[in-house]
Tab-separated table of C-alpha atoms in Angstrom:
chain	number	residue	atom	x	y	z
D	1	GLN	CA	34.861	-48.865	190.464
D	2	LYS	CA	38.126	-50.588	191.302
D	3	GLU	CA	41.229	-49.145	189.657
D	4	VAL	CA	42.324	-52.536	188.307
D	5	GLU	CA	39.781	-55.304	187.847
D	6	GLN	CA	40.320	-58.980	187.236
D	7	ASN	CA	38.026	-61.981	187.334
D	8	SER	CA	39.042	-63.827	190.496
D	9	GLY	CA	38.343	-67.245	188.958
D	10	PRO	CA	39.263	-69.949	189.378
D	11	LEU	CA	39.875	-70.378	185.666
D	12	SER	CA	40.286	-74.053	184.849
D	13	VAL	CA	41.874	-75.179	181.593
D	14	PRO	CA	43.077	-78.605	180.457
D	15	GLU	CA	46.778	-79.249	180.002
D	16	GLY	CA	47.934	-78.081	176.585
D	17	ALA	CA	45.116	-75.565	176.132
D	18	ILE	CA	45.348	-71.773	175.888
D	19	ALA	CA	44.590	-69.863	179.072
D	20	SER	CA	43.265	-66.325	178.622
D	21	LEU	CA	43.461	-63.877	181.499
D	22	ASN	CA	41.905	-60.431	181.348
D	23	CYS	CA	42.307	-57.146	183.172
D	24	THR	CA	40.707	-53.709	182.879
D	25	TYR	CA	41.941	-50.482	184.428
D	26	SER	CA	40.346	-47.137	185.092
D	27	ASP	CA	43.198	-44.567	185.043
D	28	ARG	CA	43.775	-43.408	181.475
D	29	VAL	CA	47.180	-41.909	182.277
D	30	SER	CA	48.604	-45.310	183.216
D	31	GLN	CA	51.844	-45.859	181.360
D	32	SER	CA	52.997	-49.386	182.053
D	33	PHE	CA	51.357	-52.742	182.486
D	34	PHE	CA	52.631	-55.906	184.081
D	35	TRP	CA	51.624	-59.471	184.686
D	36	TYR	CA	53.000	-61.173	187.771
D	37	ARG	CA	52.603	-64.827	188.700
D	38	GLN	CA	52.211	-65.713	192.360
D	39	TYR	CA	52.331	-69.232	193.708
D	40	SER	CA	50.568	-69.885	196.990
D	41	GLY	CA	52.613	-68.544	199.898
D	42	LYS	CA	55.235	-66.987	197.609
D	43	SER	CA	55.928	-63.479	196.358
D	44	PRO	CA	54.944	-62.136	192.907
D	45	GLU	CA	57.232	-63.011	190.006
D	46	LEU	CA	57.285	-60.867	186.861
D	47	ILE	CA	56.003	-62.685	183.756
D	48	MET	CA	55.470	-59.904	181.232
D	49	SER	CA	55.655	-56.149	180.855
D	50	ILE	CA	54.001	-54.138	178.083
D	51	TYR	CA	54.010	-50.414	177.413
D	52	SER	CA	52.433	-49.788	174.003
D	53	ASN	CA	49.329	-50.975	172.193
D	54	GLY	CA	49.478	-54.364	170.530
D	55	ASP	CA	50.914	-57.746	171.330
D	56	LYS	CA	54.148	-58.748	173.004
D	57	GLU	CA	55.267	-62.359	172.940
D	58	ASP	CA	57.764	-64.132	175.182
D	59	GLY	CA	57.890	-67.889	174.850
D	60	ARG	CA	54.470	-69.339	175.699
D	61	PHE	CA	53.226	-65.992	176.995
D	62	THR	CA	51.608	-63.171	175.005
D	63	ALA	CA	50.520	-59.907	176.545
D	64	GLN	CA	48.017	-57.721	174.710
D	65	LEU	CA	47.338	-54.047	175.433
D	66	ASN	CA	44.525	-51.833	174.190
D	67	LYS	CA	44.783	-48.404	175.803
D	68	ALA	CA	41.638	-47.091	174.088
D	69	SER	CA	39.601	-49.842	175.735
D	70	GLN	CA	41.734	-49.746	178.903
D	71	TYR	CA	42.239	-53.467	178.633
D	72	VAL	CA	45.222	-55.743	179.015
D	73	SER	CA	45.303	-59.505	178.669
D	74	LEU	CA	47.684	-62.435	179.052
D	75	LEU	CA	47.547	-65.559	176.929
D	76	ILE	CA	49.362	-68.695	178.029
D	77	ARG	CA	49.780	-71.244	175.260
D	78	ASP	CA	50.310	-74.979	175.856
D	79	SER	CA	49.305	-74.571	179.509
D	80	GLN	CA	51.155	-76.806	181.959
D	81	PRO	CA	50.221	-77.887	185.500
D	82	SER	CA	53.173	-75.783	186.700
D	83	ASP	CA	51.323	-72.702	185.377
D	84	SER	CA	48.703	-73.205	188.112
D	85	ALA	CA	49.006	-70.044	190.192
D	86	THR	CA	47.397	-66.670	190.776
D	87	TYR	CA	48.099	-64.129	188.033
D	88	LEU	CA	48.219	-60.511	189.120
D	89	CYS	CA	47.671	-57.643	186.722
D	90	ALA	CA	49.509	-54.462	187.746
D	91	VAL	CA	49.279	-50.968	186.305
D	92	GLY	CA	52.036	-48.444	186.836
D	93	LYS	CA	52.515	-44.698	186.815
D	94	ALA	CA	56.011	-43.288	186.993
D	95	GLY	CA	56.805	-40.342	189.181
D	96	VAL	CA	57.779	-37.110	187.478
D	97	THR	CA	60.592	-36.519	189.944
D	98	GLY	CA	62.293	-39.850	189.468
D	99	GLY	CA	61.942	-43.061	191.364
D	100	GLY	CA	59.951	-45.958	190.093
D	101	ASN	CA	56.460	-46.918	189.110
D	102	LYS	CA	53.811	-46.980	191.762
D	103	LEU	CA	51.974	-50.184	190.982
D	104	THR	CA	48.250	-50.724	191.413
D	105	PHE	CA	47.338	-54.403	191.426
D	106	GLY	CA	44.168	-56.274	190.714
D	107	THR	CA	43.037	-58.986	193.104
D	108	GLY	CA	44.401	-61.683	190.816
D	109	THR	CA	42.963	-64.534	188.780
D	110	GLN	CA	43.529	-68.060	190.014
D	111	LEU	CA	44.478	-70.389	187.166
D	112	LYS	CA	44.190	-74.168	187.461
D	113	VAL	CA	45.663	-76.333	184.733
D	114	GLU	CA	44.188	-79.800	184.916
D	115	LEU	CA	45.803	-83.024	183.732
X	1	GLU	CA	66.129	-65.155	192.617
X	2	THR	CA	65.623	-61.398	192.319
X	3	GLY	CA	68.472	-60.318	194.572
X	4	VAL	CA	65.998	-58.576	196.888
X	5	THR	CA	66.166	-59.903	200.431
X	6	GLN	CA	63.709	-59.325	203.239
X	7	SER	CA	63.914	-60.100	206.929
X	8	PRO	CA	62.491	-61.611	208.961
X	9	THR	CA	60.466	-64.137	206.953
X	10	HIS	CA	57.813	-64.548	209.607
X	11	LEU	CA	56.832	-62.479	212.609
X	12	ILE	CA	54.188	-62.745	215.296
X	13	LYS	CA	53.230	-59.663	217.280
X	14	THR	CA	50.386	-58.637	219.554
X	15	ARG	CA	48.034	-55.740	219.058
X	16	GLY	CA	49.539	-52.401	220.067
X	17	GLN	CA	53.160	-53.468	219.547
X	18	GLN	CA	55.581	-51.982	217.051
X	19	VAL	CA	57.404	-53.840	214.265
X	20	THR	CA	60.321	-53.154	211.920
X	21	LEU	CA	60.726	-54.996	208.630
X	22	ARG	CA	63.909	-54.828	206.565
X	23	CYS	CA	64.715	-54.977	202.876
X	24	SER	CA	67.974	-55.085	200.945
X	25	SER	CA	67.580	-53.958	197.358
X	26	GLN	CA	69.096	-55.550	194.294
X	27	SER	CA	72.576	-54.298	193.478
X	28	GLY	CA	72.388	-51.107	191.429
X	29	HIS	CA	68.795	-50.321	192.395
X	30	ASN	CA	68.135	-46.989	194.115
X	31	THR	CA	64.373	-47.264	194.621
X	32	VAL	CA	62.483	-49.394	197.127
X	33	SER	CA	58.711	-49.760	197.236
X	34	TRP	CA	56.701	-51.443	199.975
X	35	TYR	CA	53.410	-53.255	199.501
X	36	GLN	CA	50.939	-54.927	201.847
X	37	GLN	CA	49.136	-58.038	200.639
X	38	ALA	CA	46.213	-59.265	202.697
X	39	LEU	CA	45.007	-62.826	202.194
X	40	GLY	CA	43.169	-63.224	198.904
X	41	GLN	CA	43.955	-59.684	197.759
X	42	GLY	CA	46.447	-58.084	195.435
X	43	PRO	CA	49.390	-56.143	196.880
X	44	GLN	CA	48.576	-52.575	197.947
X	45	PHE	CA	51.161	-49.802	197.596
X	46	ILE	CA	52.282	-48.420	200.960
X	47	PHE	CA	55.099	-46.041	199.959
X	48	GLN	CA	58.234	-45.723	197.907
X	49	TYR	CA	61.719	-44.457	198.756
X	50	TYR	CA	64.003	-42.972	196.148
X	51	ARG	CA	67.465	-41.690	197.032
X	52	GLU	CA	66.603	-41.777	200.759
X	53	GLU	CA	63.445	-39.652	200.399
X	54	GLU	CA	59.804	-40.754	200.476
X	55	ASN	CA	58.604	-40.562	196.879
X	56	GLY	CA	54.908	-41.302	197.010
X	57	ARG	CA	52.546	-42.859	199.506
X	58	GLY	CA	49.434	-44.946	199.240
X	59	ASN	CA	46.350	-44.808	201.420
X	60	PHE	CA	48.007	-45.904	204.663
X	61	PRO	CA	47.945	-44.085	208.024
X	62	PRO	CA	51.004	-42.299	209.470
X	63	ARG	CA	51.711	-45.197	211.829
X	64	PHE	CA	53.232	-46.811	208.736
X	65	SER	CA	56.611	-45.162	208.250
X	66	GLY	CA	59.851	-45.963	206.547
X	67	LEU	CA	63.487	-45.188	205.947
X	68	GLN	CA	65.979	-45.674	203.194
X	69	PHE	CA	69.669	-45.815	203.944
X	70	PRO	CA	72.653	-44.598	201.857
X	71	ASN	CA	73.189	-48.162	200.585
X	72	TYR	CA	69.513	-48.091	199.408
X	73	SER	CA	68.347	-50.726	201.851
X	74	SER	CA	65.087	-49.854	203.558
X	75	GLU	CA	62.974	-50.351	206.647
X	76	LEU	CA	59.221	-50.374	207.130
X	77	ASN	CA	58.016	-49.511	210.615
X	78	VAL	CA	54.491	-50.041	211.839
X	79	ASN	CA	53.417	-48.623	215.204
X	80	ALA	CA	50.383	-49.500	217.310
X	81	LEU	CA	49.737	-52.735	215.441
X	82	GLU	CA	46.143	-53.658	214.671
X	83	LEU	CA	44.691	-57.060	213.837
X	84	ASP	CA	44.087	-55.912	210.239
X	85	ASP	CA	47.824	-55.335	209.816
X	86	SER	CA	48.226	-59.109	209.533
X	87	ALA	CA	49.450	-59.590	205.965
X	88	LEU	CA	52.368	-60.397	203.698
X	89	TYR	CA	54.631	-57.350	203.425
X	90	LEU	CA	56.501	-57.137	200.158
X	91	CYS	CA	59.483	-55.038	199.247
X	92	ALA	CA	60.323	-54.345	195.610
X	93	SER	CA	63.445	-52.710	194.274
X	94	SER	CA	63.997	-50.989	190.965
X	95	SER	CA	66.170	-48.470	189.187
X	96	TYR	CA	64.625	-45.477	187.494
X	97	ARG	CA	63.829	-45.931	183.840
X	98	GLY	CA	60.721	-43.820	183.641
X	99	ALA	CA	57.625	-45.705	182.662
X	100	LYS	CA	59.675	-48.804	181.786
X	101	ASN	CA	60.721	-49.243	185.369
X	102	ILE	CA	60.539	-52.894	186.475
X	103	GLN	CA	60.014	-53.819	190.109
X	104	TYR	CA	61.478	-57.011	191.492
X	105	PHE	CA	59.979	-58.432	194.653
X	106	GLY	CA	61.603	-60.015	197.648
X	107	ALA	CA	60.177	-63.137	199.270
X	108	GLY	CA	58.176	-61.075	201.738
X	109	THR	CA	57.656	-60.953	205.478
X	110	ARG	CA	54.524	-62.585	206.818
X	111	LEU	CA	53.262	-60.651	209.819
X	112	SER	CA	50.636	-62.066	212.153
X	113	VAL	CA	49.073	-59.757	214.728
X	114	LEU	CA	47.286	-61.514	217.589
């Protein structure tokens, strides 16, 4: 079982629709959860972070976390062609001696927003 | 722009050679993490440096090594390059905030091993 699993897609949605991206993780002690967007040939760009159960909204983006089900999702409302990219789910565990999260990424879901 | 800079942007090496990649962290960040991203895959954690010490390592062989300098910039060294080392190498910087630590990525170095 992979530590972080995502459907590779591609997920195609029409412009203006809601895109729903899903991610499951296996390590129950994971503490932090991130969604990064990656355009082809570019580096990952942080979209959302979420740390506790429930929903977190930021503009057109909503992240949802359910630690009991080990599930995190990203909703993109009013999808635009510029949202077409690969979306990476990342799960983090902080070190006990300081430093930062060590992130484990899924393979990413390719989103295509069609005109 | 994340304020994290990596050099060079592209590199071509032959099998068996050695390579050094460089990363300057965002101002105020004392932690640098390195990731390898093969084509079509998610980034994989190589190692992390915190206050000039290695602070965690992923499943990579010892020929992958690193350094962090007093100004918190960092280097990734790879010896005895193999064809499978061809990938995008990403550096991320952060400052410690426990579990709420956010990592910001540089533009990456694309390494091709022939």
